[in-house]
Amino acid sequence: MRFIPYAFGLAATALLGSSMLCAPSFAAAPAPAASTAPAQPTDPNTVVATVNGEKITVADVQNAMGTMPPQMRQLPPTLIYPMLINQLADQKAILITAQKEGLNKKPDTQKLMQTAADNALQNAWLSQQVMPHLSDESIKQYYNENYVGKPAEQEVHARHILVKTEAEANDVIKKLKGGADFAKLAAEVSTDKGSAAQNGGDLGWFKKGDMIPAFSDAAFAMKKGEVSSKPVQSQYGYHVIQVLDTRTDPTPTLDAVHDKIRQALIQKYVREAVEKAAAGVKIVRFDPTTGKPLPDAPAAGAGATAPKK
């Protein structure tokens, strides 16, 4: 029943993910000990290795380092550089060998290469459109506009038993009034198996907007410990609700919601970027059964929500 924002998948892959180098071995040759490793060059054009005469430079190593997890980037350069040089050499060796064998000329491989190139270009364009909006100043501004000074939100901790018919719900209410254990009854009869099987119907803490209106209106009108006196109908069936507790959710700190705000900004500006790109081209959709053009229809908005039990 929770409302979850529609995931704009293009944004996640373009801006949130970081891919590690895909060599078969992270260190094909032993890395020199830190005590004997030479000082790392600072000129990005400095050649640190060659493979069949093809150069690997300091810039290549630095770019590879940028794809590593943050905790690994904290290691001393005298350890990281040799490992990455080995890895880049392995990659280049594989690439040269694949080209020698003509693998790059096979149709299936060319299709994969074109797909990878297209994805890289899409991601680069999206990053160019979105990244300028993700500064610390933008995140702080969003926080000030959407969190600071806003009234504290009420939250409810509730559990429920969901059944198909009103008669079944009334039977559940009768059993609860007779002393039946809520959690056990939920596990036995609730059709919401996601909450019933493991949690006895417990839905945890939620704000009013997190749930479908019929459920929220009923739950937020109840007091701590109260069980609904009559079934609550929704598109999923009939609910019997028990409110376990209520509280006021204080305004979170900027640090606590920093990542959430960044994600919201990514979704906002990726959506705007995609709309901008689509507005600049002519898109025609066809009926696959007839081959005839379909009438124009607005695309589903990225901010659409879908209910989830």
PDB file of C-alpha atoms in Angstrom:
ATOM      1  CA  MET A   1       0.000   0.000   0.000  1.00  0.00           C
ATOM      2  CA  ARG A   2       2.932   2.330   0.312  1.00  0.00           C
ATOM      3  CA  PHE A   3       3.342   4.873  -2.432  1.00  0.00           C
ATOM      4  CA  ILE A   4       6.743   4.559  -4.087  1.00  0.00           C
ATOM      5  CA  PRO A   5       7.961   7.140  -6.633  1.00  0.00           C
ATOM      6  CA  TYR A   6       8.305   5.692 -10.107  1.00  0.00           C
ATOM      7  CA  ALA A   7      12.005   5.013 -10.607  1.00  0.00           C
ATOM      8  CA  PHE A   8      13.472   6.947 -13.487  1.00  0.00           C
ATOM      9  CA  GLY A   9      15.961   4.207 -14.311  1.00  0.00           C
ATOM     10  CA  LEU A  10      18.004   6.279 -16.685  1.00  0.00           C
ATOM     11  CA  ALA A  11      19.068   8.521 -13.821  1.00  0.00           C
ATOM     12  CA  ALA A  12      20.202   5.739 -11.556  1.00  0.00           C
ATOM     13  CA  THR A  13      22.569   4.217 -14.061  1.00  0.00           C
ATOM     14  CA  ALA A  14      23.796   7.535 -15.350  1.00  0.00           C
ATOM     15  CA  LEU A  15      24.540   9.297 -12.085  1.00  0.00           C
ATOM     16  CA  LEU A  16      24.506   6.973  -9.105  1.00  0.00           C
ATOM     17  CA  GLY A  17      26.411   3.941 -10.293  1.00  0.00           C
ATOM     18  CA  SER A  18      30.137   3.593 -10.714  1.00  0.00           C
ATOM     19  CA  SER A  19      31.593   0.613 -12.545  1.00  0.00           C
ATOM     20  CA  MET A  20      34.822  -1.091 -11.597  1.00  0.00           C
ATOM     21  CA  LEU A  21      37.308  -2.084 -14.249  1.00  0.00           C
ATOM     22  CA  CYS A  22      36.449  -5.496 -15.581  1.00  0.00           C
ATOM     23  CA  ALA A  23      39.848  -7.147 -15.916  1.00  0.00           C
ATOM     24  CA  PRO A  24      40.083 -10.826 -14.943  1.00  0.00           C
ATOM     25  CA  SER A  25      42.803 -10.124 -12.414  1.00  0.00           C
ATOM     26  CA  PHE A  26      43.277  -7.100 -10.200  1.00  0.00           C
ATOM     27  CA  ALA A  27      47.003  -7.729  -9.989  1.00  0.00           C
ATOM     28  CA  ALA A  28      48.512  -9.944 -12.637  1.00  0.00           C
ATOM     29  CA  ALA A  29      52.018  -9.415 -11.327  1.00  0.00           C
ATOM     30  CA  PRO A  30      53.269  -8.855  -7.767  1.00  0.00           C
ATOM     31  CA  ALA A  31      53.085  -5.219  -6.711  1.00  0.00           C
ATOM     32  CA  PRO A  32      56.381  -3.803  -5.489  1.00  0.00           C
ATOM     33  CA  ALA A  33      56.654  -3.259  -1.774  1.00  0.00           C
ATOM     34  CA  ALA A  34      55.810   0.229  -0.574  1.00  0.00           C
ATOM     35  CA  SER A  35      59.322   0.736   0.709  1.00  0.00           C
ATOM     36  CA  THR A  36      60.910   0.108  -2.707  1.00  0.00           C
ATOM     37  CA  ALA A  37      58.246   1.609  -5.010  1.00  0.00           C
ATOM     38  CA  PRO A  38      59.370   4.713  -6.891  1.00  0.00           C
ATOM     39  CA  ALA A  39      57.697   8.056  -6.359  1.00  0.00           C
ATOM     40  CA  GLN A  40      54.555   8.443  -8.459  1.00  0.00           C
ATOM     41  CA  PRO A  41      54.886  10.847 -11.432  1.00  0.00           C
ATOM     42  CA  THR A  42      52.578  13.843 -11.510  1.00  0.00           C
ATOM     43  CA  ASP A  43      52.557  14.608 -15.257  1.00  0.00           C
ATOM     44  CA  PRO A  44      49.366  12.954 -16.620  1.00  0.00           C
ATOM     45  CA  ASN A  45      51.100  12.282 -19.948  1.00  0.00           C
ATOM     46  CA  THR A  46      53.891  10.261 -18.377  1.00  0.00           C
ATOM     47  CA  VAL A  47      53.994   6.734 -19.836  1.00  0.00           C
ATOM     48  CA  VAL A  48      53.907   4.066 -17.129  1.00  0.00           C
ATOM     49  CA  ALA A  49      53.641   0.993 -19.379  1.00  0.00           C
ATOM     50  CA  THR A  50      53.238  -0.114 -22.979  1.00  0.00           C
ATOM     51  CA  VAL A  51      51.482  -3.131 -24.474  1.00  0.00           C
ATOM     52  CA  ASN A  52      52.657  -3.904 -28.003  1.00  0.00           C
ATOM     53  CA  GLY A  53      53.761  -0.293 -28.126  1.00  0.00           C
ATOM     54  CA  GLU A  54      50.371   1.114 -27.030  1.00  0.00           C
ATOM     55  CA  LYS A  55      50.840   3.547 -24.151  1.00  0.00           C
ATOM     56  CA  ILE A  56      49.342   3.500 -20.683  1.00  0.00           C
ATOM     57  CA  THR A  57      49.757   6.894 -19.036  1.00  0.00           C
ATOM     58  CA  VAL A  58      49.406   8.371 -15.576  1.00  0.00           C
ATOM     59  CA  ALA A  59      46.103   9.876 -16.766  1.00  0.00           C
ATOM     60  CA  ASP A  60      44.813   6.381 -17.587  1.00  0.00           C
ATOM     61  CA  VAL A  61      45.728   5.200 -14.099  1.00  0.00           C
ATOM     62  CA  GLN A  62      44.113   8.230 -12.473  1.00  0.00           C
ATOM     63  CA  ASN A  63      40.911   7.679 -14.465  1.00  0.00           C
ATOM     64  CA  ALA A  64      40.872   4.042 -13.381  1.00  0.00           C
ATOM     65  CA  MET A  65      41.391   5.102  -9.783  1.00  0.00           C
ATOM     66  CA  GLY A  66      38.298   7.273 -10.044  1.00  0.00           C
ATOM     67  CA  THR A  67      36.152   4.166 -10.635  1.00  0.00           C
ATOM     68  CA  MET A  68      37.345   2.460  -7.445  1.00  0.00           C
ATOM     69  CA  PRO A  69      35.243   2.391  -4.256  1.00  0.00           C
ATOM     70  CA  PRO A  70      36.057   5.306  -1.926  1.00  0.00           C
ATOM     71  CA  GLN A  71      37.592   3.033   0.712  1.00  0.00           C
ATOM     72  CA  MET A  72      40.085   1.623  -1.785  1.00  0.00           C
ATOM     73  CA  ARG A  73      41.076   5.082  -2.976  1.00  0.00           C
ATOM     74  CA  GLN A  74      42.299   5.732   0.547  1.00  0.00           C
ATOM     75  CA  LEU A  75      45.134   3.209   0.112  1.00  0.00           C
ATOM     76  CA  PRO A  76      48.638   4.618  -0.488  1.00  0.00           C
ATOM     77  CA  PRO A  77      49.335   5.405  -4.166  1.00  0.00           C
ATOM     78  CA  THR A  78      52.422   3.172  -3.957  1.00  0.00           C
ATOM     79  CA  LEU A  79      50.012   0.243  -3.549  1.00  0.00           C
ATOM     80  CA  ILE A  80      47.231   1.357  -5.883  1.00  0.00           C
ATOM     81  CA  TYR A  81      49.330   2.426  -8.881  1.00  0.00           C
ATOM     82  CA  PRO A  82      51.074  -0.929  -9.498  1.00  0.00           C
ATOM     83  CA  MET A  83      47.784  -2.820  -9.196  1.00  0.00           C
ATOM     84  CA  LEU A  84      45.988  -0.528 -11.607  1.00  0.00           C
ATOM     85  CA  ILE A  85      48.869  -0.548 -14.093  1.00  0.00           C
ATOM     86  CA  ASN A  86      48.748  -4.350 -14.109  1.00  0.00           C
ATOM     87  CA  GLN A  87      44.991  -4.271 -14.587  1.00  0.00           C
ATOM     88  CA  LEU A  88      45.121  -1.761 -17.428  1.00  0.00           C
ATOM     89  CA  ALA A  89      47.836  -3.806 -19.114  1.00  0.00           C
ATOM     90  CA  ASP A  90      45.667  -6.930 -18.822  1.00  0.00           C
ATOM     91  CA  GLN A  91      42.737  -5.065 -20.370  1.00  0.00           C
ATOM     92  CA  LYS A  92      44.806  -3.758 -23.242  1.00  0.00           C
ATOM     93  CA  ALA A  93      46.258  -7.222 -23.860  1.00  0.00           C
ATOM     94  CA  ILE A  94      42.735  -8.673 -24.079  1.00  0.00           C
ATOM     95  CA  LEU A  95      41.640  -5.871 -26.416  1.00  0.00           C
ATOM     96  CA  ILE A  96      44.622  -6.349 -28.751  1.00  0.00           C
ATOM     97  CA  THR A  97      44.115 -10.120 -28.834  1.00  0.00           C
ATOM     98  CA  ALA A  98      40.367  -9.775 -29.537  1.00  0.00           C
ATOM     99  CA  GLN A  99      41.072  -7.390 -32.402  1.00  0.00           C
ATOM    100  CA  LYS A 100      43.704  -9.731 -33.852  1.00  0.00           C
ATOM    101  CA  GLU A 101      41.140 -12.527 -33.856  1.00  0.00           C
ATOM    102  CA  GLY A 102      38.621 -10.304 -35.643  1.00  0.00           C
ATOM    103  CA  LEU A 103      36.097 -10.462 -32.835  1.00  0.00           C
ATOM    104  CA  ASN A 104      35.339  -6.767 -33.292  1.00  0.00           C
ATOM    105  CA  LYS A 105      34.084  -7.499 -36.823  1.00  0.00           C
ATOM    106  CA  LYS A 106      31.462 -10.050 -35.815  1.00  0.00           C
ATOM    107  CA  PRO A 107      27.855  -8.729 -36.016  1.00  0.00           C
ATOM    108  CA  ASP A 108      26.937  -9.748 -32.453  1.00  0.00           C
ATOM    109  CA  THR A 109      30.023  -8.062 -31.046  1.00  0.00           C
ATOM    110  CA  GLN A 110      29.481  -4.927 -33.120  1.00  0.00           C
ATOM    111  CA  LYS A 111      25.926  -4.716 -31.794  1.00  0.00           C
ATOM    112  CA  LEU A 112      27.192  -4.956 -28.205  1.00  0.00           C
ATOM    113  CA  MET A 113      29.861  -2.345 -28.899  1.00  0.00           C
ATOM    114  CA  GLN A 114      27.292   0.024 -30.416  1.00  0.00           C
ATOM    115  CA  THR A 115      24.964  -0.454 -27.448  1.00  0.00           C
ATOM    116  CA  ALA A 116      27.811   0.303 -25.032  1.00  0.00           C
ATOM    117  CA  ALA A 117      28.760   3.399 -27.032  1.00  0.00           C
ATOM    118  CA  ASP A 118      25.147   4.597 -27.113  1.00  0.00           C
ATOM    119  CA  ASN A 119      24.766   4.092 -23.362  1.00  0.00           C
ATOM    120  CA  ALA A 120      28.004   5.957 -22.686  1.00  0.00           C
ATOM    121  CA  LEU A 121      26.853   8.887 -24.812  1.00  0.00           C
ATOM    122  CA  GLN A 122      23.417   8.999 -23.164  1.00  0.00           C
ATOM    123  CA  ASN A 123      24.963   8.904 -19.700  1.00  0.00           C
ATOM    124  CA  ALA A 124      27.498  11.575 -20.589  1.00  0.00           C
ATOM    125  CA  TRP A 125      24.745  13.880 -21.862  1.00  0.00           C
ATOM    126  CA  LEU A 126      22.553  13.271 -18.829  1.00  0.00           C
ATOM    127  CA  SER A 127      25.469  13.916 -16.494  1.00  0.00           C
ATOM    128  CA  GLN A 128      26.219  17.147 -18.326  1.00  0.00           C
ATOM    129  CA  GLN A 129      22.608  18.249 -17.896  1.00  0.00           C
ATOM    130  CA  VAL A 130      22.166  17.166 -14.276  1.00  0.00           C
ATOM    131  CA  MET A 131      25.470  17.411 -12.425  1.00  0.00           C
ATOM    132  CA  PRO A 132      25.560  21.243 -12.286  1.00  0.00           C
ATOM    133  CA  HIS A 133      22.339  21.099 -10.250  1.00  0.00           C
ATOM    134  CA  LEU A 134      23.779  18.792  -7.561  1.00  0.00           C
ATOM    135  CA  SER A 135      26.044  21.245  -5.773  1.00  0.00           C
ATOM    136  CA  ASP A 136      26.097  21.565  -1.986  1.00  0.00           C
ATOM    137  CA  GLU A 137      24.422  24.951  -2.411  1.00  0.00           C
ATOM    138  CA  SER A 138      21.538  23.420  -4.399  1.00  0.00           C
ATOM    139  CA  ILE A 139      21.054  20.667  -1.840  1.00  0.00           C
ATOM    140  CA  LYS A 140      21.059  23.188   1.013  1.00  0.00           C
ATOM    141  CA  GLN A 141      18.576  25.401  -0.840  1.00  0.00           C
ATOM    142  CA  TYR A 142      16.247  22.418  -1.354  1.00  0.00           C
ATOM    143  CA  TYR A 143      16.562  21.606   2.350  1.00  0.00           C
ATOM    144  CA  ASN A 144      15.716  25.173   3.377  1.00  0.00           C
ATOM    145  CA  GLU A 145      12.708  25.268   1.056  1.00  0.00           C
ATOM    146  CA  ASN A 146      11.291  21.845   1.846  1.00  0.00           C
ATOM    147  CA  TYR A 147      12.296  21.067   5.443  1.00  0.00           C
ATOM    148  CA  VAL A 148      13.191  24.163   7.467  1.00  0.00           C
ATOM    149  CA  GLY A 149      10.213  25.773   9.135  1.00  0.00           C
ATOM    150  CA  LYS A 150       7.757  23.140   7.992  1.00  0.00           C
ATOM    151  CA  PRO A 151       5.240  21.818  10.534  1.00  0.00           C
ATOM    152  CA  ALA A 152       6.274  18.580  12.181  1.00  0.00           C
ATOM    153  CA  GLU A 153       4.572  15.591  10.559  1.00  0.00           C
ATOM    154  CA  GLN A 154       2.557  13.051  12.487  1.00  0.00           C
ATOM    155  CA  GLU A 155       3.491   9.382  12.157  1.00  0.00           C
ATOM    156  CA  VAL A 156       1.584   6.250  13.063  1.00  0.00           C
ATOM    157  CA  HIS A 157       2.886   2.779  13.859  1.00  0.00           C
ATOM    158  CA  ALA A 158       0.167   0.316  12.897  1.00  0.00           C
ATOM    159  CA  ARG A 159      -0.513  -3.243  11.897  1.00  0.00           C
ATOM    160  CA  HIS A 160      -3.376  -4.654   9.884  1.00  0.00           C
ATOM    161  CA  ILE A 161      -5.188  -7.772   8.773  1.00  0.00           C
ATOM    162  CA  LEU A 162      -6.371  -7.696   5.165  1.00  0.00           C
ATOM    163  CA  VAL A 163      -9.190  -9.960   3.952  1.00  0.00           C
ATOM    164  CA  LYS A 164     -11.319 -10.146   0.801  1.00  0.00           C
ATOM    165  CA  THR A 165     -14.817  -9.565   2.162  1.00  0.00           C
ATOM    166  CA  GLU A 166     -16.513  -7.368   4.708  1.00  0.00           C
ATOM    167  CA  ALA A 167     -17.953 -10.442   6.403  1.00  0.00           C
ATOM    168  CA  GLU A 168     -14.468 -11.870   6.900  1.00  0.00           C
ATOM    169  CA  ALA A 169     -13.272  -8.549   8.327  1.00  0.00           C
ATOM    170  CA  ASN A 170     -16.170  -8.413  10.778  1.00  0.00           C
ATOM    171  CA  ASP A 171     -15.314 -11.956  11.873  1.00  0.00           C
ATOM    172  CA  VAL A 172     -11.717 -10.849  12.490  1.00  0.00           C
ATOM    173  CA  ILE A 173     -12.910  -7.908  14.597  1.00  0.00           C
ATOM    174  CA  LYS A 174     -15.153 -10.252  16.626  1.00  0.00           C
ATOM    175  CA  LYS A 175     -12.256 -12.632  17.292  1.00  0.00           C
ATOM    176  CA  LEU A 176      -9.973  -9.772  18.354  1.00  0.00           C
ATOM    177  CA  LYS A 177     -12.612  -8.487  20.764  1.00  0.00           C
ATOM    178  CA  GLY A 178     -12.790 -12.023  22.138  1.00  0.00           C
ATOM    179  CA  GLY A 179      -9.088 -11.951  22.975  1.00  0.00           C
ATOM    180  CA  ALA A 180      -7.471 -13.431  19.848  1.00  0.00           C
ATOM    181  CA  ASP A 181      -3.815 -12.607  19.300  1.00  0.00           C
ATOM    182  CA  PHE A 182      -3.534 -10.021  16.498  1.00  0.00           C
ATOM    183  CA  ALA A 183      -0.196 -11.242  15.109  1.00  0.00           C
ATOM    184  CA  LYS A 184      -1.247 -14.898  15.048  1.00  0.00           C
ATOM    185  CA  LEU A 185      -4.565 -14.056  13.421  1.00  0.00           C
ATOM    186  CA  ALA A 186      -2.799 -11.942  10.797  1.00  0.00           C
ATOM    187  CA  ALA A 187      -0.462 -14.827   9.967  1.00  0.00           C
ATOM    188  CA  GLU A 188      -3.443 -17.148   9.615  1.00  0.00           C
ATOM    189  CA  VAL A 189      -5.920 -15.119   7.552  1.00  0.00           C
ATOM    190  CA  SER A 190      -4.380 -11.921   6.169  1.00  0.00           C
ATOM    191  CA  THR A 191      -4.019 -11.798   2.390  1.00  0.00           C
ATOM    192  CA  ASP A 192      -1.189  -9.289   2.758  1.00  0.00           C
ATOM    193  CA  LYS A 193       1.406 -12.022   3.125  1.00  0.00           C
ATOM    194  CA  GLY A 194       4.288  -9.556   2.944  1.00  0.00           C
ATOM    195  CA  SER A 195       3.441  -8.073   6.329  1.00  0.00           C
ATOM    196  CA  ALA A 196       1.599 -11.012   7.859  1.00  0.00           C
ATOM    197  CA  ALA A 197       4.048 -13.884   7.463  1.00  0.00           C
ATOM    198  CA  GLN A 198       7.057 -12.265   9.107  1.00  0.00           C
ATOM    199  CA  ASN A 199       5.682  -9.321  11.075  1.00  0.00           C
ATOM    200  CA  GLY A 200       2.193 -10.282  12.214  1.00  0.00           C
ATOM    201  CA  GLY A 201       0.714  -7.565  10.014  1.00  0.00           C
ATOM    202  CA  ASP A 202       3.069  -4.874  11.312  1.00  0.00           C
ATOM    203  CA  LEU A 203       3.552  -2.050   8.783  1.00  0.00           C
ATOM    204  CA  GLY A 204       6.043  -0.048  10.827  1.00  0.00           C
ATOM    205  CA  TRP A 205       5.990   3.756  11.110  1.00  0.00           C
ATOM    206  CA  PHE A 206       4.462   5.758   8.270  1.00  0.00           C
ATOM    207  CA  LYS A 207       3.280   9.255   7.444  1.00  0.00           C
ATOM    208  CA  LYS A 208      -0.190   9.966   6.142  1.00  0.00           C
ATOM    209  CA  GLY A 209       0.942  10.361   2.548  1.00  0.00           C
ATOM    210  CA  ASP A 210       2.755   7.018   2.601  1.00  0.00           C
ATOM    211  CA  MET A 211      -0.454   5.003   2.492  1.00  0.00           C
ATOM    212  CA  ILE A 212      -3.542   4.951   0.318  1.00  0.00           C
ATOM    213  CA  PRO A 213      -6.105   7.561   1.501  1.00  0.00           C
ATOM    214  CA  ALA A 214      -8.748   5.177   2.852  1.00  0.00           C
ATOM    215  CA  PHE A 215      -6.200   3.394   5.027  1.00  0.00           C
ATOM    216  CA  SER A 216      -4.422   6.579   6.192  1.00  0.00           C
ATOM    217  CA  ASP A 217      -7.643   8.409   7.031  1.00  0.00           C
ATOM    218  CA  ALA A 218      -8.728   5.550   9.272  1.00  0.00           C
ATOM    219  CA  ALA A 219      -5.354   4.959  10.926  1.00  0.00           C
ATOM    220  CA  PHE A 220      -4.664   8.629  11.690  1.00  0.00           C
ATOM    221  CA  ALA A 221      -8.110   9.035  13.232  1.00  0.00           C
ATOM    222  CA  MET A 222      -7.410   6.270  15.763  1.00  0.00           C
ATOM    223  CA  LYS A 223      -5.690   6.380  19.145  1.00  0.00           C
ATOM    224  CA  LYS A 224      -2.773   4.352  20.455  1.00  0.00           C
ATOM    225  CA  GLY A 225      -3.839   0.754  21.149  1.00  0.00           C
ATOM    226  CA  GLU A 226      -7.176   1.117  19.345  1.00  0.00           C
ATOM    227  CA  VAL A 227      -8.463  -1.496  16.887  1.00  0.00           C
ATOM    228  CA  SER A 228     -10.789  -0.365  14.103  1.00  0.00           C
ATOM    229  CA  SER A 229     -14.379  -0.987  15.131  1.00  0.00           C
ATOM    230  CA  LYS A 230     -15.491  -1.579  11.563  1.00  0.00           C
ATOM    231  CA  PRO A 231     -13.719  -2.779   8.417  1.00  0.00           C
ATOM    232  CA  VAL A 232     -11.810  -0.230   6.346  1.00  0.00           C
ATOM    233  CA  GLN A 233     -12.398  -0.776   2.646  1.00  0.00           C
ATOM    234  CA  SER A 234      -9.756  -0.080  -0.026  1.00  0.00           C
ATOM    235  CA  GLN A 235      -9.028  -1.330  -3.526  1.00  0.00           C
ATOM    236  CA  TYR A 236      -7.160  -4.240  -1.908  1.00  0.00           C
ATOM    237  CA  GLY A 237     -10.029  -5.524   0.200  1.00  0.00           C
ATOM    238  CA  TYR A 238     -11.060  -4.946   3.808  1.00  0.00           C
ATOM    239  CA  HIS A 239      -8.593  -3.955   6.524  1.00  0.00           C
ATOM    240  CA  VAL A 240      -8.747  -4.388  10.265  1.00  0.00           C
ATOM    241  CA  ILE A 241      -6.251  -1.904  11.720  1.00  0.00           C
ATOM    242  CA  GLN A 242      -4.599  -1.606  15.101  1.00  0.00           C
ATOM    243  CA  VAL A 243      -2.625   1.540  15.941  1.00  0.00           C
ATOM    244  CA  LEU A 244       0.358   0.584  18.078  1.00  0.00           C
ATOM    245  CA  ASP A 245       1.726   4.079  18.658  1.00  0.00           C
ATOM    246  CA  THR A 246       1.811   7.658  17.365  1.00  0.00           C
ATOM    247  CA  ARG A 247       4.545  10.270  17.307  1.00  0.00           C
ATOM    248  CA  THR A 248       5.576  13.598  15.848  1.00  0.00           C
ATOM    249  CA  ASP A 249       8.436  13.346  13.368  1.00  0.00           C
ATOM    250  CA  PRO A 250      10.926  16.174  14.071  1.00  0.00           C
ATOM    251  CA  THR A 251      12.570  18.154  11.289  1.00  0.00           C
ATOM    252  CA  PRO A 252      15.582  16.097  10.135  1.00  0.00           C
ATOM    253  CA  THR A 253      19.057  17.585   9.916  1.00  0.00           C
ATOM    254  CA  LEU A 254      20.591  18.403   6.546  1.00  0.00           C
ATOM    255  CA  ASP A 255      23.088  15.565   6.957  1.00  0.00           C
ATOM    256  CA  ALA A 256      20.285  13.084   7.625  1.00  0.00           C
ATOM    257  CA  VAL A 257      18.459  13.883   4.371  1.00  0.00           C
ATOM    258  CA  HIS A 258      21.414  14.907   2.178  1.00  0.00           C
ATOM    259  CA  ASP A 259      21.355  11.749   0.058  1.00  0.00           C
ATOM    260  CA  LYS A 260      17.555  11.758  -0.148  1.00  0.00           C
ATOM    261  CA  ILE A 261      17.589  15.344  -1.420  1.00  0.00           C
ATOM    262  CA  ARG A 262      20.318  14.526  -3.936  1.00  0.00           C
ATOM    263  CA  GLN A 263      18.217  11.654  -5.259  1.00  0.00           C
ATOM    264  CA  ALA A 264      15.169  13.929  -5.519  1.00  0.00           C
ATOM    265  CA  LEU A 265      17.190  16.497  -7.473  1.00  0.00           C
ATOM    266  CA  ILE A 266      18.555  13.791  -9.773  1.00  0.00           C
ATOM    267  CA  GLN A 267      15.017  12.591 -10.542  1.00  0.00           C
ATOM    268  CA  LYS A 268      13.816  16.146 -11.127  1.00  0.00           C
ATOM    269  CA  TYR A 269      16.589  17.200 -13.477  1.00  0.00           C
ATOM    270  CA  VAL A 270      16.827  13.895 -15.344  1.00  0.00           C
ATOM    271  CA  ARG A 271      13.096  14.153 -16.004  1.00  0.00           C
ATOM    272  CA  GLU A 272      13.556  17.709 -17.295  1.00  0.00           C
ATOM    273  CA  ALA A 273      16.521  16.655 -19.433  1.00  0.00           C
ATOM    274  CA  VAL A 274      14.617  13.758 -20.996  1.00  0.00           C
ATOM    275  CA  GLU A 275      11.625  16.002 -21.706  1.00  0.00           C
ATOM    276  CA  LYS A 276      13.979  18.539 -23.294  1.00  0.00           C
ATOM    277  CA  ALA A 277      15.518  15.875 -25.533  1.00  0.00           C
ATOM    278  CA  ALA A 278      12.126  14.424 -26.508  1.00  0.00           C
ATOM    279  CA  ALA A 279      10.766  17.878 -27.333  1.00  0.00           C
ATOM    280  CA  GLY A 280      13.555  18.390 -29.844  1.00  0.00           C
ATOM    281  CA  VAL A 281      12.758  15.322 -31.952  1.00  0.00           C
ATOM    282  CA  LYS A 282       9.748  13.793 -33.696  1.00  0.00           C
ATOM    283  CA  ILE A 283       8.647  10.522 -32.091  1.00  0.00           C
ATOM    284  CA  VAL A 284       6.202   8.274 -33.949  1.00  0.00           C
ATOM    285  CA  ARG A 285       4.911   5.094 -32.336  1.00  0.00           C
ATOM    286  CA  PHE A 286       3.424   2.233 -34.364  1.00  0.00           C
ATOM    287  CA  ASP A 287       0.864  -0.463 -33.671  1.00  0.00           C
ATOM    288  CA  PRO A 288       2.917  -3.703 -33.929  1.00  0.00           C
ATOM    289  CA  THR A 289      -0.085  -5.647 -35.234  1.00  0.00           C
ATOM    290  CA  THR A 290      -1.053  -3.269 -38.054  1.00  0.00           C
ATOM    291  CA  GLY A 291       2.110  -1.268 -38.648  1.00  0.00           C
ATOM    292  CA  LYS A 292       0.052   1.937 -38.574  1.00  0.00           C
ATOM    293  CA  PRO A 293       1.102   5.030 -36.581  1.00  0.00           C
ATOM    294  CA  LEU A 294      -0.509   5.401 -33.181  1.00  0.00           C
ATOM    295  CA  PRO A 295      -2.032   8.707 -32.052  1.00  0.00           C
ATOM    296  CA  ASP A 296       0.206  10.849 -29.896  1.00  0.00           C
ATOM    297  CA  ALA A 297      -0.107  10.189 -26.172  1.00  0.00           C
ATOM    298  CA  PRO A 298       1.700  11.873 -23.299  1.00  0.00           C
ATOM    299  CA  ALA A 299       4.394   9.754 -21.695  1.00  0.00           C
ATOM    300  CA  ALA A 300       3.896   8.684 -18.086  1.00  0.00           C
ATOM    301  CA  GLY A 301       5.452  11.242 -15.745  1.00  0.00           C
ATOM    302  CA  ALA A 302       8.496  10.275 -13.725  1.00  0.00           C
ATOM    303  CA  GLY A 303       6.755  11.523 -10.629  1.00  0.00           C
ATOM    304  CA  ALA A 304       3.860   9.078 -10.913  1.00  0.00           C
ATOM    305  CA  THR A 305       3.241   6.913  -7.910  1.00  0.00           C
ATOM    306  CA  ALA A 306       2.122   3.342  -7.643  1.00  0.00           C
ATOM    307  CA  PRO A 307       0.567   1.681  -4.624  1.00  0.00           C
ATOM    308  CA  LYS A 308       2.365  -1.167  -2.940  1.00  0.00           C
ATOM    309  CA  LYS A 309       1.044  -3.438  -0.272  1.00  0.00           C
TER     310      LYS A 309
END
